[in-house]
């Protein structure tokens, strides 16, 4: 089995995340675990259980994708799941420095696990969870960036 973990904060899960997972799970990996960081260093709008739930709802139709929460060292978590690959997205040059550092460190921590990067489809290259939250907060329409469940969850958060 060719297994990958796709870690992230997913605050919230967007169509850009979905596009990446769909491509990975349809033609590259036998199984993809979407690993939602539970205690993020970043301050999150959604709780970990909300982020997990929204990712699950956005991915129901993909049978070889599983969403799970995790904390601690990613390489240890990946090894437990028998995953040999850490999957990440690279959108813009500014993503590169952080991703390069992380993948080098993960390689030092476990040489058997490789990081693999996918670039977004053209229509999602500009899309990020932060931008979606910003637009939703200002009352903009986020329908083309996130699932209906995520859109409704954003509406609920910002109508409070
Ligand atoms: P993190 O806080 O770990 O960066 P994110 O939820 O922001 O978590 O992103 C998780 C992963 O998804 C990252 O590798 C990021 O580059 C990737 N990603 C985010 N948005 C997109 C997108 N629109 N297209 C492709 N990959 C994306």
Tab-separated table of C-alpha atoms and ligand atoms in Angstrom:
chain	number	residue	atom	x	y	z
A	1	UNK	CA	0.000	0.000	0.000
A	2	UNK	CA	1.215	3.405	-1.011
A	3	UNK	CA	0.023	5.580	1.881
A	4	UNK	CA	0.358	9.367	2.375
A	5	UNK	CA	-0.448	11.716	5.222
A	6	UNK	CA	-1.662	15.211	4.351
A	7	UNK	CA	-1.209	17.336	7.485
A	8	UNK	CA	-2.578	20.813	8.061
A	9	UNK	CA	-4.602	23.145	10.218
A	10	UNK	CA	-7.560	23.158	7.803
A	11	UNK	CA	-9.168	26.203	9.463
A	12	UNK	CA	-11.408	25.635	7.545
A	13	UNK	CA	-11.103	22.990	4.811
A	14	UNK	CA	-11.320	24.648	1.362
A	15	UNK	CA	-11.869	23.511	-2.229
A	16	UNK	CA	-8.106	23.996	-2.716
A	17	UNK	CA	-7.418	21.365	-0.039
A	18	UNK	CA	-10.046	19.130	-1.595
A	19	UNK	CA	-8.566	19.469	-5.082
A	20	UNK	CA	-5.152	18.442	-3.783
A	21	UNK	CA	-6.471	15.422	-1.840
A	22	UNK	CA	-8.655	14.325	-4.747
A	23	UNK	CA	-5.742	14.324	-7.185
A	24	UNK	CA	-3.488	12.562	-4.679
A	25	UNK	CA	-6.056	9.896	-3.834
A	26	UNK	CA	-7.193	9.267	-7.403
A	27	UNK	CA	-3.925	8.850	-9.242
A	28	UNK	CA	-0.992	8.771	-6.852
A	29	UNK	CA	-1.690	7.077	-3.515
A	30	UNK	CA	-3.750	4.048	-2.470
A	31	UNK	CA	-4.737	5.790	0.727
A	32	UNK	CA	-4.514	9.371	2.014
A	33	UNK	CA	-4.934	10.334	5.662
A	34	UNK	CA	-5.907	13.977	6.098
A	35	UNK	CA	-4.293	14.756	9.462
A	36	UNK	CA	-5.826	17.734	11.210
A	37	UNK	CA	-3.469	19.365	13.700
A	38	UNK	CA	-5.518	19.559	16.898
A	39	UNK	CA	-3.468	21.989	18.958
A	40	UNK	CA	-2.264	24.426	16.337
A	41	UNK	CA	0.344	27.116	17.025
A	42	UNK	CA	-1.929	29.378	15.029
A	43	UNK	CA	-5.029	30.766	16.668
A	44	UNK	CA	-7.923	29.018	14.946
A	45	UNK	CA	-11.458	30.168	14.216
A	46	UNK	CA	-12.804	26.610	14.419
A	47	UNK	CA	-12.170	24.090	17.211
A	48	UNK	CA	-10.311	20.902	16.308
A	49	UNK	CA	-13.510	18.856	16.313
A	50	UNK	CA	-15.196	21.407	14.025
A	51	UNK	CA	-12.191	21.380	11.653
A	52	UNK	CA	-12.190	17.568	11.562
A	53	UNK	CA	-15.941	17.394	11.047
A	54	UNK	CA	-15.891	19.946	8.189
A	55	UNK	CA	-13.002	18.168	6.451
A	56	UNK	CA	-14.868	14.845	6.771
A	57	UNK	CA	-18.033	16.347	5.299
A	58	UNK	CA	-16.064	17.856	2.390
A	59	UNK	CA	-14.503	14.480	1.559
A	60	UNK	CA	-17.311	11.922	2.058
A	61	UNK	CA	-17.247	10.688	-1.525
A	62	UNK	CA	-13.559	9.776	-1.489
A	63	UNK	CA	-13.481	6.215	-0.172
A	64	UNK	CA	-9.692	5.938	0.163
A	65	UNK	CA	-9.392	9.145	2.199
A	66	UNK	CA	-9.680	9.259	5.976
A	67	UNK	CA	-9.713	12.369	8.183
A	68	UNK	CA	-8.094	12.125	11.612
A	69	UNK	CA	-6.944	14.533	14.289
A	70	UNK	CA	-3.397	14.396	15.607
A	71	UNK	CA	-0.902	16.071	17.893
A	72	UNK	CA	2.765	15.490	18.413
A	73	UNK	CA	5.458	14.642	15.904
A	74	UNK	CA	4.125	14.171	12.402
A	75	UNK	CA	6.809	11.642	11.392
A	76	UNK	CA	5.877	9.411	14.361
A	77	UNK	CA	2.207	9.679	13.513
A	78	UNK	CA	2.930	8.876	9.845
A	79	UNK	CA	5.033	5.852	10.825
A	80	UNK	CA	2.193	4.526	12.999
A	81	UNK	CA	-0.130	4.762	9.996
A	82	UNK	CA	2.469	3.021	7.792
A	83	UNK	CA	2.680	6.129	5.593
A	84	UNK	CA	5.912	6.671	3.663
A	85	UNK	CA	4.953	10.073	2.300
A	86	UNK	CA	4.057	13.467	3.754
A	87	UNK	CA	1.986	15.363	1.216
A	88	UNK	CA	1.903	19.170	1.203
A	89	UNK	CA	0.754	21.858	-1.200
A	90	UNK	CA	3.046	24.526	-2.623
A	91	UNK	CA	1.104	27.516	-3.818
A	92	UNK	CA	3.420	30.474	-3.903
A	93	UNK	CA	7.106	31.198	-3.442
A	94	UNK	CA	6.443	32.310	0.125
A	95	UNK	CA	5.284	28.759	1.021
A	96	UNK	CA	8.648	27.408	-0.072
A	97	UNK	CA	10.949	28.496	2.746
A	98	UNK	CA	8.794	27.058	5.515
A	99	UNK	CA	8.078	23.859	3.604
A	100	UNK	CA	11.767	23.389	2.796
A	101	UNK	CA	12.669	23.745	6.487
A	102	UNK	CA	9.920	21.388	7.624
A	103	UNK	CA	10.729	18.706	5.079
A	104	UNK	CA	14.457	18.859	5.885
A	105	UNK	CA	13.697	18.518	9.595
A	106	UNK	CA	11.244	15.677	9.041
A	107	UNK	CA	13.858	13.909	6.933
A	108	UNK	CA	16.354	14.200	9.795
A	109	UNK	CA	13.784	12.823	12.220
A	110	UNK	CA	12.835	9.879	10.013
A	111	UNK	CA	14.783	9.057	6.870
A	112	UNK	CA	12.197	6.575	5.652
A	113	UNK	CA	9.535	9.214	5.105
A	114	UNK	CA	9.629	11.480	2.048
A	115	UNK	CA	7.851	14.822	1.618
A	116	UNK	CA	6.080	15.264	-1.683
A	117	UNK	CA	4.602	18.557	-2.888
A	118	UNK	CA	1.749	19.153	-5.281
A	119	UNK	CA	1.063	22.517	-6.848
A	120	UNK	CA	-2.571	23.631	-6.859
A	121	UNK	CA	-4.797	23.529	-9.885
A	122	UNK	CA	-4.735	26.937	-11.547
A	123	UNK	CA	-8.133	27.989	-10.237
A	124	UNK	CA	-7.101	27.381	-6.600
A	125	UNK	CA	-3.604	28.843	-6.694
A	126	UNK	CA	-4.700	31.976	-4.822
A	127	UNK	CA	-6.955	30.207	-2.333
A	128	UNK	CA	-6.146	29.957	1.372
A	129	UNK	CA	-8.152	29.356	4.534
A	130	UNK	CA	-7.134	32.786	5.842
A	131	UNK	CA	-8.432	34.541	2.756
A	132	UNK	CA	-11.714	32.624	2.930
A	133	UNK	CA	-12.162	33.636	6.593
A	134	UNK	CA	-11.389	37.257	5.745
A	135	UNK	CA	-13.960	37.331	2.933
A	136	UNK	CA	-16.614	35.592	5.051
A	137	UNK	CA	-15.984	37.983	7.934
A	138	UNK	CA	-16.593	40.931	5.617
A	139	UNK	CA	-19.829	39.393	4.371
A	140	UNK	CA	-18.510	38.246	0.972
A	141	UNK	CA	-19.721	35.144	-0.864
A	142	UNK	CA	-17.403	32.165	-0.365
A	143	UNK	CA	-19.542	29.592	-2.234
A	144	UNK	CA	-16.972	28.945	-4.926
A	145	UNK	CA	-14.130	28.427	-2.430
A	146	UNK	CA	-15.580	26.014	0.133
A	147	UNK	CA	-18.257	23.306	0.522
A	148	UNK	CA	-21.798	24.215	1.586
A	149	UNK	CA	-21.172	22.888	5.084
A	150	UNK	CA	-18.078	25.071	5.481
A	151	UNK	CA	-19.916	28.094	4.072
A	152	UNK	CA	-22.750	27.615	6.576
A	153	UNK	CA	-20.321	27.106	9.442
A	154	UNK	CA	-18.587	30.387	8.495
A	155	UNK	CA	-21.929	32.185	8.333
A	156	UNK	CA	-22.784	30.893	11.817
A	157	UNK	CA	-19.402	32.003	13.252
A	158	UNK	CA	-19.594	35.490	11.825
A	159	UNK	CA	-23.273	36.129	12.546
A	160	UNK	CA	-22.562	35.827	16.283
B	1	LIG	P1	-0.851	24.641	7.633
B	1	LIG	O1	-1.180	25.508	8.801
B	1	LIG	O2	-0.209	23.344	8.016
B	1	LIG	O3	-0.136	25.323	6.505
B	1	LIG	P2	-3.237	24.707	5.969
B	1	LIG	O4	-4.572	24.162	6.324
B	1	LIG	O5	-3.107	26.159	5.747
B	1	LIG	O6	-2.282	24.179	7.116
B	1	LIG	O7	-2.689	23.986	4.670
B	1	LIG	C1	-2.486	22.585	4.632
B	1	LIG	C2	-1.755	22.237	3.353
B	1	LIG	O8	-2.610	22.486	2.243
B	1	LIG	C3	-0.482	23.051	3.106
B	1	LIG	O9	0.493	22.200	2.544
B	1	LIG	C4	-0.920	24.088	2.094
B	1	LIG	O10	0.150	24.501	1.261
B	1	LIG	C5	-1.934	23.300	1.305
B	1	LIG	N1	-2.928	24.174	0.658
B	1	LIG	C6	-3.677	25.121	1.224
B	1	LIG	N2	-4.478	25.739	0.314
B	1	LIG	C7	-4.197	25.146	-0.875
B	1	LIG	C8	-4.651	25.354	-2.221
B	1	LIG	N3	-5.501	26.314	-2.521
B	1	LIG	N4	-4.147	24.555	-3.171
B	1	LIG	C9	-3.218	23.616	-2.877
B	1	LIG	N5	-2.749	23.379	-1.646
B	1	LIG	C10	-3.209	24.135	-0.655
